[in-house]
Amino acid sequence: MGFLSRIRRLMSGQTDLVGGIDVYAPVSGEIVPIEKVPDVVFAEKIVGDGLAINPKGKQIVAPIDGTIGKIFETNHAFSIESPQGLELFVHFGVGTVELRGNGFKRLAEEGQEVKMGEPILEFDLAYLKDQVESLLTPVVLANMEDIQSLDKRQGSIEAGKDVIFTVVL
């Protein structure tokens, strides 16, 4: 990594002293291993590695500073890319796409620049709990080929306040 890349990372406020990018909780809840998600695409890390969160609360926030790539038409999932090139995918629950947007409200738009902690989506947890196979919310690194290391955390977390993993590109 070059000198300018290190300076950009330090100035972004999302790095530690060894150059890792901290990814914050997009939703409050309890961290669960990605392998426990009842969807083979996530459990077998087909779309990338990461972790899942058993959610509580009512909002999904930006886990990093970056640009919103895609927000699904059904408002249950989105992608975001950091200025350093980290690509994340956040997908609320399993079976949520079939709800056609019911239980979700979009708070941000595709192409929008956001800061870590800014609200992206709102959800109705009470409604969703009775409608879907699982509420487990995967947070996945979409560009694993660019990742040198991934340090995952465990335990209870609060959206926009707690680091869920640190990534070195």
mmCIF file with all atom_site columns, C-alpha atoms in Angstrom:
data_model
loop_
_atom_site.group_PDB
_atom_site.id
_atom_site.type_symbol
_atom_site.label_atom_id
_atom_site.label_alt_id
_atom_site.label_comp_id
_atom_site.label_asym_id
_atom_site.label_entity_id
_atom_site.label_seq_id
_atom_site.pdbx_PDB_ins_code
_atom_site.Cartn_x
_atom_site.Cartn_y
_atom_site.Cartn_z
_atom_site.occupancy
_atom_site.B_iso_or_equiv
_atom_site.pdbx_formal_charge
_atom_site.auth_seq_id
_atom_site.auth_comp_id
_atom_site.auth_asym_id
_atom_site.auth_atom_id
_atom_site.pdbx_PDB_model_num
ATOM 1   C CA . MET A 1 1   ? 0.000   0.000   0.000  1.00 0.00 ? 1   MET A CA 1
ATOM 2   C CA . GLY A 1 2   ? 1.358   3.407   -0.967 1.00 0.00 ? 2   GLY A CA 1
ATOM 3   C CA . PHE A 1 3   ? 1.851   6.443   1.223  1.00 0.00 ? 3   PHE A CA 1
ATOM 4   C CA . LEU A 1 4   ? -1.154  8.332   -0.220 1.00 0.00 ? 4   LEU A CA 1
ATOM 5   C CA . SER A 1 5   ? -3.450  5.329   0.311  1.00 0.00 ? 5   SER A CA 1
ATOM 6   C CA . ARG A 1 6   ? -2.376  5.161   3.956  1.00 0.00 ? 6   ARG A CA 1
ATOM 7   C CA . ILE A 1 7   ? -3.030  8.901   4.405  1.00 0.00 ? 7   ILE A CA 1
ATOM 8   C CA . ARG A 1 8   ? -6.495  8.591   2.779  1.00 0.00 ? 8   ARG A CA 1
ATOM 9   C CA . ARG A 1 9   ? -7.365  5.725   5.102  1.00 0.00 ? 9   ARG A CA 1
ATOM 10  C CA . LEU A 1 10  ? -6.198  7.618   8.175  1.00 0.00 ? 10  LEU A CA 1
ATOM 11  C CA . MET A 1 11  ? -8.149  10.719  7.139  1.00 0.00 ? 11  MET A CA 1
ATOM 12  C CA . SER A 1 12  ? -11.323 8.676   6.531  1.00 0.00 ? 12  SER A CA 1
ATOM 13  C CA . GLY A 1 13  ? -11.525 7.939   10.249 1.00 0.00 ? 13  GLY A CA 1
ATOM 14  C CA . GLN A 1 14  ? -12.309 4.281   9.544  1.00 0.00 ? 14  GLN A CA 1
ATOM 15  C CA . THR A 1 15  ? -8.912  2.780   10.134 1.00 0.00 ? 15  THR A CA 1
ATOM 16  C CA . ASP A 1 16  ? -6.853  1.519   12.977 1.00 0.00 ? 16  ASP A CA 1
ATOM 17  C CA . LEU A 1 17  ? -3.105  2.002   13.301 1.00 0.00 ? 17  LEU A CA 1
ATOM 18  C CA . VAL A 1 18  ? -2.260  -1.060  11.188 1.00 0.00 ? 18  VAL A CA 1
ATOM 19  C CA . GLY A 1 19  ? -4.313  0.046   8.191  1.00 0.00 ? 19  GLY A CA 1
ATOM 20  C CA . GLY A 1 20  ? -7.467  -2.003  8.717  1.00 0.00 ? 20  GLY A CA 1
ATOM 21  C CA . ILE A 1 21  ? -10.921 -0.666  7.851  1.00 0.00 ? 21  ILE A CA 1
ATOM 22  C CA . ASP A 1 22  ? -13.432 -0.928  10.672 1.00 0.00 ? 22  ASP A CA 1
ATOM 23  C CA . VAL A 1 23  ? -16.923 -1.992  9.611  1.00 0.00 ? 23  VAL A CA 1
ATOM 24  C CA . TYR A 1 24  ? -19.627 -0.982  12.073 1.00 0.00 ? 24  TYR A CA 1
ATOM 25  C CA . ALA A 1 25  ? -22.898 -2.719  12.870 1.00 0.00 ? 25  ALA A CA 1
ATOM 26  C CA . PRO A 1 26  ? -25.589 -1.756  10.328 1.00 0.00 ? 26  PRO A CA 1
ATOM 27  C CA . VAL A 1 27  ? -28.272 -3.027  12.719 1.00 0.00 ? 27  VAL A CA 1
ATOM 28  C CA . SER A 1 28  ? -28.409 -3.614  16.466 1.00 0.00 ? 28  SER A CA 1
ATOM 29  C CA . GLY A 1 29  ? -28.587 -7.174  17.755 1.00 0.00 ? 29  GLY A CA 1
ATOM 30  C CA . GLU A 1 30  ? -26.481 -10.260 18.362 1.00 0.00 ? 30  GLU A CA 1
ATOM 31  C CA . ILE A 1 31  ? -23.674 -11.416 16.020 1.00 0.00 ? 31  ILE A CA 1
ATOM 32  C CA . VAL A 1 32  ? -24.190 -14.910 14.571 1.00 0.00 ? 32  VAL A CA 1
ATOM 33  C CA . PRO A 1 33  ? -21.720 -16.853 12.376 1.00 0.00 ? 33  PRO A CA 1
ATOM 34  C CA . ILE A 1 34  ? -22.539 -16.504 8.660  1.00 0.00 ? 34  ILE A CA 1
ATOM 35  C CA . GLU A 1 35  ? -22.655 -20.312 8.441  1.00 0.00 ? 35  GLU A CA 1
ATOM 36  C CA . LYS A 1 36  ? -25.843 -20.287 10.592 1.00 0.00 ? 36  LYS A CA 1
ATOM 37  C CA . VAL A 1 37  ? -27.879 -18.323 8.000  1.00 0.00 ? 37  VAL A CA 1
ATOM 38  C CA . PRO A 1 38  ? -30.524 -20.710 6.572  1.00 0.00 ? 38  PRO A CA 1
ATOM 39  C CA . ASP A 1 39  ? -29.661 -19.770 2.984  1.00 0.00 ? 39  ASP A CA 1
ATOM 40  C CA . VAL A 1 40  ? -26.910 -21.666 1.151  1.00 0.00 ? 40  VAL A CA 1
ATOM 41  C CA . VAL A 1 41  ? -25.824 -18.532 -0.755 1.00 0.00 ? 41  VAL A CA 1
ATOM 42  C CA . PHE A 1 42  ? -24.753 -16.911 2.530  1.00 0.00 ? 42  PHE A CA 1
ATOM 43  C CA . ALA A 1 43  ? -23.942 -19.966 4.676  1.00 0.00 ? 43  ALA A CA 1
ATOM 44  C CA . GLU A 1 44  ? -21.516 -21.371 2.105  1.00 0.00 ? 44  GLU A CA 1
ATOM 45  C CA . LYS A 1 45  ? -20.048 -17.893 1.462  1.00 0.00 ? 45  LYS A CA 1
ATOM 46  C CA . ILE A 1 46  ? -20.947 -17.968 -2.232 1.00 0.00 ? 46  ILE A CA 1
ATOM 47  C CA . VAL A 1 47  ? -21.391 -14.172 -2.307 1.00 0.00 ? 47  VAL A CA 1
ATOM 48  C CA . GLY A 1 48  ? -18.532 -13.545 0.146  1.00 0.00 ? 48  GLY A CA 1
ATOM 49  C CA . ASP A 1 49  ? -17.486 -13.905 3.757  1.00 0.00 ? 49  ASP A CA 1
ATOM 50  C CA . GLY A 1 50  ? -18.852 -11.962 6.678  1.00 0.00 ? 50  GLY A CA 1
ATOM 51  C CA . LEU A 1 51  ? -21.262 -12.527 9.521  1.00 0.00 ? 51  LEU A CA 1
ATOM 52  C CA . ALA A 1 52  ? -24.946 -12.262 10.345 1.00 0.00 ? 52  ALA A CA 1
ATOM 53  C CA . ILE A 1 53  ? -26.837 -10.274 12.942 1.00 0.00 ? 53  ILE A CA 1
ATOM 54  C CA . ASN A 1 54  ? -30.002 -11.359 14.732 1.00 0.00 ? 54  ASN A CA 1
ATOM 55  C CA . PRO A 1 55  ? -31.607 -7.898  14.529 1.00 0.00 ? 55  PRO A CA 1
ATOM 56  C CA . LYS A 1 56  ? -33.502 -5.717  16.940 1.00 0.00 ? 56  LYS A CA 1
ATOM 57  C CA . GLY A 1 57  ? -34.583 -2.111  16.557 1.00 0.00 ? 57  GLY A CA 1
ATOM 58  C CA . LYS A 1 58  ? -36.056 -0.560  13.430 1.00 0.00 ? 58  LYS A CA 1
ATOM 59  C CA . GLN A 1 59  ? -33.248 0.847   11.239 1.00 0.00 ? 59  GLN A CA 1
ATOM 60  C CA . ILE A 1 60  ? -30.378 -0.334  9.110  1.00 0.00 ? 60  ILE A CA 1
ATOM 61  C CA . VAL A 1 61  ? -27.584 2.235   8.942  1.00 0.00 ? 61  VAL A CA 1
ATOM 62  C CA . ALA A 1 62  ? -24.481 2.628   6.795  1.00 0.00 ? 62  ALA A CA 1
ATOM 63  C CA . PRO A 1 63  ? -21.752 0.337   8.207  1.00 0.00 ? 63  PRO A CA 1
ATOM 64  C CA . ILE A 1 64  ? -19.008 2.468   6.600  1.00 0.00 ? 64  ILE A CA 1
ATOM 65  C CA . ASP A 1 65  ? -18.565 5.816   4.887  1.00 0.00 ? 65  ASP A CA 1
ATOM 66  C CA . GLY A 1 66  ? -19.234 5.276   1.212  1.00 0.00 ? 66  GLY A CA 1
ATOM 67  C CA . THR A 1 67  ? -21.518 5.335   -1.784 1.00 0.00 ? 67  THR A CA 1
ATOM 68  C CA . ILE A 1 68  ? -24.752 3.359   -1.910 1.00 0.00 ? 68  ILE A CA 1
ATOM 69  C CA . GLY A 1 69  ? -24.475 1.081   -4.928 1.00 0.00 ? 69  GLY A CA 1
ATOM 70  C CA . LYS A 1 70  ? -27.724 -0.817  -5.273 1.00 0.00 ? 70  LYS A CA 1
ATOM 71  C CA . ILE A 1 71  ? -30.825 -0.784  -3.097 1.00 0.00 ? 71  ILE A CA 1
ATOM 72  C CA . PHE A 1 72  ? -33.101 -3.640  -4.026 1.00 0.00 ? 72  PHE A CA 1
ATOM 73  C CA . GLU A 1 73  ? -36.529 -2.612  -5.293 1.00 0.00 ? 73  GLU A CA 1
ATOM 74  C CA . THR A 1 74  ? -38.019 -4.489  -2.325 1.00 0.00 ? 74  THR A CA 1
ATOM 75  C CA . ASN A 1 75  ? -35.918 -2.379  0.103  1.00 0.00 ? 75  ASN A CA 1
ATOM 76  C CA . HIS A 1 76  ? -34.599 -5.417  2.005  1.00 0.00 ? 76  HIS A CA 1
ATOM 77  C CA . ALA A 1 77  ? -30.951 -5.228  0.892  1.00 0.00 ? 77  ALA A CA 1
ATOM 78  C CA . PHE A 1 78  ? -28.289 -2.813  -0.338 1.00 0.00 ? 78  PHE A CA 1
ATOM 79  C CA . SER A 1 79  ? -24.650 -2.590  -1.349 1.00 0.00 ? 79  SER A CA 1
ATOM 80  C CA . ILE A 1 80  ? -22.168 0.091   -0.341 1.00 0.00 ? 80  ILE A CA 1
ATOM 81  C CA . GLU A 1 81  ? -18.590 0.820   -1.421 1.00 0.00 ? 81  GLU A CA 1
ATOM 82  C CA . SER A 1 82  ? -16.025 2.654   0.695  1.00 0.00 ? 82  SER A CA 1
ATOM 83  C CA . PRO A 1 83  ? -13.573 5.193   -0.782 1.00 0.00 ? 83  PRO A CA 1
ATOM 84  C CA . GLN A 1 84  ? -10.828 2.574   -0.206 1.00 0.00 ? 84  GLN A CA 1
ATOM 85  C CA . GLY A 1 85  ? -12.664 0.048   -2.419 1.00 0.00 ? 85  GLY A CA 1
ATOM 86  C CA . LEU A 1 86  ? -14.289 -2.146  0.235  1.00 0.00 ? 86  LEU A CA 1
ATOM 87  C CA . GLU A 1 87  ? -17.591 -3.525  -1.112 1.00 0.00 ? 87  GLU A CA 1
ATOM 88  C CA . LEU A 1 88  ? -20.256 -4.600  1.379  1.00 0.00 ? 88  LEU A CA 1
ATOM 89  C CA . PHE A 1 89  ? -23.640 -6.209  0.924  1.00 0.00 ? 89  PHE A CA 1
ATOM 90  C CA . VAL A 1 90  ? -26.290 -6.016  3.691  1.00 0.00 ? 90  VAL A CA 1
ATOM 91  C CA . HIS A 1 91  ? -29.307 -8.327  3.292  1.00 0.00 ? 91  HIS A CA 1
ATOM 92  C CA . PHE A 1 92  ? -32.143 -8.264  5.853  1.00 0.00 ? 92  PHE A CA 1
ATOM 93  C CA . GLY A 1 93  ? -33.412 -11.747 6.641  1.00 0.00 ? 93  GLY A CA 1
ATOM 94  C CA . VAL A 1 94  ? -34.173 -14.811 4.544  1.00 0.00 ? 94  VAL A CA 1
ATOM 95  C CA . GLY A 1 95  ? -37.350 -14.827 2.468  1.00 0.00 ? 95  GLY A CA 1
ATOM 96  C CA . THR A 1 96  ? -37.759 -11.047 2.624  1.00 0.00 ? 96  THR A CA 1
ATOM 97  C CA . VAL A 1 97  ? -37.665 -10.572 -1.145 1.00 0.00 ? 97  VAL A CA 1
ATOM 98  C CA . GLU A 1 98  ? -41.064 -12.325 -1.402 1.00 0.00 ? 98  GLU A CA 1
ATOM 99  C CA . LEU A 1 99  ? -42.642 -9.563  0.710  1.00 0.00 ? 99  LEU A CA 1
ATOM 100 C CA . ARG A 1 100 ? -42.273 -7.134  -2.243 1.00 0.00 ? 100 ARG A CA 1
ATOM 101 C CA . GLY A 1 101 ? -41.205 -4.301  0.049  1.00 0.00 ? 101 GLY A CA 1
ATOM 102 C CA . ASN A 1 102 ? -43.836 -4.761  2.760  1.00 0.00 ? 102 ASN A CA 1
ATOM 103 C CA . GLY A 1 103 ? -42.263 -4.113  6.156  1.00 0.00 ? 103 GLY A CA 1
ATOM 104 C CA . PHE A 1 104 ? -39.487 -1.925  4.733  1.00 0.00 ? 104 PHE A CA 1
ATOM 105 C CA . LYS A 1 105 ? -39.029 1.765   3.982  1.00 0.00 ? 105 LYS A CA 1
ATOM 106 C CA . ARG A 1 106 ? -36.173 3.278   1.960  1.00 0.00 ? 106 ARG A CA 1
ATOM 107 C CA . LEU A 1 107 ? -34.386 6.194   3.660  1.00 0.00 ? 107 LEU A CA 1
ATOM 108 C CA . ALA A 1 108 ? -31.477 6.635   1.203  1.00 0.00 ? 108 ALA A CA 1
ATOM 109 C CA . GLU A 1 109 ? -31.028 6.423   -2.569 1.00 0.00 ? 109 GLU A CA 1
ATOM 110 C CA . GLU A 1 110 ? -28.695 4.644   -4.976 1.00 0.00 ? 110 GLU A CA 1
ATOM 111 C CA . GLY A 1 111 ? -25.598 6.709   -5.713 1.00 0.00 ? 111 GLY A CA 1
ATOM 112 C CA . GLN A 1 112 ? -25.946 8.668   -2.473 1.00 0.00 ? 112 GLN A CA 1
ATOM 113 C CA . GLU A 1 113 ? -22.786 9.398   -0.476 1.00 0.00 ? 113 GLU A CA 1
ATOM 114 C CA . VAL A 1 114 ? -23.360 8.427   3.163  1.00 0.00 ? 114 VAL A CA 1
ATOM 115 C CA . LYS A 1 115 ? -21.441 8.570   6.422  1.00 0.00 ? 115 LYS A CA 1
ATOM 116 C CA . MET A 1 116 ? -21.179 5.617   8.766  1.00 0.00 ? 116 MET A CA 1
ATOM 117 C CA . GLY A 1 117 ? -24.300 5.510   10.945 1.00 0.00 ? 117 GLY A CA 1
ATOM 118 C CA . GLU A 1 118 ? -26.618 7.318   8.506  1.00 0.00 ? 118 GLU A CA 1
ATOM 119 C CA . PRO A 1 119 ? -29.994 5.534   8.149  1.00 0.00 ? 119 PRO A CA 1
ATOM 120 C CA . ILE A 1 120 ? -30.410 3.549   4.903  1.00 0.00 ? 120 ILE A CA 1
ATOM 121 C CA . LEU A 1 121 ? -33.534 1.440   5.523  1.00 0.00 ? 121 LEU A CA 1
ATOM 122 C CA . GLU A 1 122 ? -36.271 1.211   8.122  1.00 0.00 ? 122 GLU A CA 1
ATOM 123 C CA . PHE A 1 123 ? -37.984 -2.069  8.996  1.00 0.00 ? 123 PHE A CA 1
ATOM 124 C CA . ASP A 1 124 ? -40.993 -3.266  10.990 1.00 0.00 ? 124 ASP A CA 1
ATOM 125 C CA . LEU A 1 125 ? -39.529 -6.072  13.094 1.00 0.00 ? 125 LEU A CA 1
ATOM 126 C CA . ALA A 1 126 ? -42.867 -7.175  14.606 1.00 0.00 ? 126 ALA A CA 1
ATOM 127 C CA . TYR A 1 127 ? -44.394 -7.584  11.141 1.00 0.00 ? 127 TYR A CA 1
ATOM 128 C CA . LEU A 1 128 ? -41.339 -9.264  9.600  1.00 0.00 ? 128 LEU A CA 1
ATOM 129 C CA . LYS A 1 129 ? -40.926 -11.767 12.439 1.00 0.00 ? 129 LYS A CA 1
ATOM 130 C CA . ASP A 1 130 ? -44.161 -13.492 11.399 1.00 0.00 ? 130 ASP A CA 1
ATOM 131 C CA . GLN A 1 131 ? -43.579 -13.253 7.634  1.00 0.00 ? 131 GLN A CA 1
ATOM 132 C CA . VAL A 1 132 ? -40.115 -14.660 6.865  1.00 0.00 ? 132 VAL A CA 1
ATOM 133 C CA . GLU A 1 133 ? -38.074 -17.817 7.342  1.00 0.00 ? 133 GLU A CA 1
ATOM 134 C CA . SER A 1 134 ? -35.337 -16.013 9.281  1.00 0.00 ? 134 SER A CA 1
ATOM 135 C CA . LEU A 1 135 ? -34.512 -12.513 10.496 1.00 0.00 ? 135 LEU A CA 1
ATOM 136 C CA . LEU A 1 136 ? -30.755 -13.194 10.424 1.00 0.00 ? 136 LEU A CA 1
ATOM 137 C CA . THR A 1 137 ? -29.199 -10.301 8.515  1.00 0.00 ? 137 THR A CA 1
ATOM 138 C CA . PRO A 1 138 ? -25.976 -11.118 6.635  1.00 0.00 ? 138 PRO A CA 1
ATOM 139 C CA . VAL A 1 139 ? -23.287 -8.447  6.268  1.00 0.00 ? 139 VAL A CA 1
ATOM 140 C CA . VAL A 1 140 ? -20.981 -9.724  3.538  1.00 0.00 ? 140 VAL A CA 1
ATOM 141 C CA . LEU A 1 141 ? -17.732 -8.596  1.928  1.00 0.00 ? 141 LEU A CA 1
ATOM 142 C CA . ALA A 1 142 ? -18.522 -8.787  -1.779 1.00 0.00 ? 142 ALA A CA 1
ATOM 143 C CA . ASN A 1 143 ? -14.932 -8.365  -3.001 1.00 0.00 ? 143 ASN A CA 1
ATOM 144 C CA . MET A 1 144 ? -13.153 -11.120 -1.049 1.00 0.00 ? 144 MET A CA 1
ATOM 145 C CA . GLU A 1 145 ? -10.510 -11.369 -3.779 1.00 0.00 ? 145 GLU A CA 1
ATOM 146 C CA . ASP A 1 146 ? -9.201  -7.971  -2.575 1.00 0.00 ? 146 ASP A CA 1
ATOM 147 C CA . ILE A 1 147 ? -9.220  -8.867  1.141  1.00 0.00 ? 147 ILE A CA 1
ATOM 148 C CA . GLN A 1 148 ? -5.950  -9.748  2.891  1.00 0.00 ? 148 GLN A CA 1
ATOM 149 C CA . SER A 1 149 ? -7.472  -10.375 6.323  1.00 0.00 ? 149 SER A CA 1
ATOM 150 C CA . LEU A 1 150 ? -10.817 -10.296 8.103  1.00 0.00 ? 150 LEU A CA 1
ATOM 151 C CA . ASP A 1 151 ? -11.095 -10.033 11.898 1.00 0.00 ? 151 ASP A CA 1
ATOM 152 C CA . LYS A 1 152 ? -14.681 -10.805 12.998 1.00 0.00 ? 152 LYS A CA 1
ATOM 153 C CA . ARG A 1 153 ? -16.136 -9.801  16.364 1.00 0.00 ? 153 ARG A CA 1
ATOM 154 C CA . GLN A 1 154 ? -18.746 -11.552 18.520 1.00 0.00 ? 154 GLN A CA 1
ATOM 155 C CA . GLY A 1 155 ? -21.493 -10.606 20.953 1.00 0.00 ? 155 GLY A CA 1
ATOM 156 C CA . SER A 1 156 ? -24.175 -7.962  21.231 1.00 0.00 ? 156 SER A CA 1
ATOM 157 C CA . ILE A 1 157 ? -23.781 -4.877  19.082 1.00 0.00 ? 157 ILE A CA 1
ATOM 158 C CA . GLU A 1 158 ? -25.433 -1.503  18.572 1.00 0.00 ? 158 GLU A CA 1
ATOM 159 C CA . ALA A 1 159 ? -26.003 -0.077  15.091 1.00 0.00 ? 159 ALA A CA 1
ATOM 160 C CA . GLY A 1 160 ? -23.493 2.611   14.138 1.00 0.00 ? 160 GLY A CA 1
ATOM 161 C CA . LYS A 1 161 ? -21.563 2.271   17.415 1.00 0.00 ? 161 LYS A CA 1
ATOM 162 C CA . ASP A 1 162 ? -19.879 -1.119  17.543 1.00 0.00 ? 162 ASP A CA 1
ATOM 163 C CA . VAL A 1 163 ? -17.306 -2.591  15.142 1.00 0.00 ? 163 VAL A CA 1
ATOM 164 C CA . ILE A 1 164 ? -18.384 -5.978  13.747 1.00 0.00 ? 164 ILE A CA 1
ATOM 165 C CA . PHE A 1 165 ? -15.211 -6.682  11.791 1.00 0.00 ? 165 PHE A CA 1
ATOM 166 C CA . THR A 1 166 ? -11.957 -5.137  10.649 1.00 0.00 ? 166 THR A CA 1
ATOM 167 C CA . VAL A 1 167 ? -10.745 -5.681  7.094  1.00 0.00 ? 167 VAL A CA 1
ATOM 168 C CA . VAL A 1 168 ? -7.299  -5.260  5.568  1.00 0.00 ? 168 VAL A CA 1
ATOM 169 C CA . LEU A 1 169 ? -7.293  -4.743  1.791  1.00 0.00 ? 169 LEU A CA 1
#
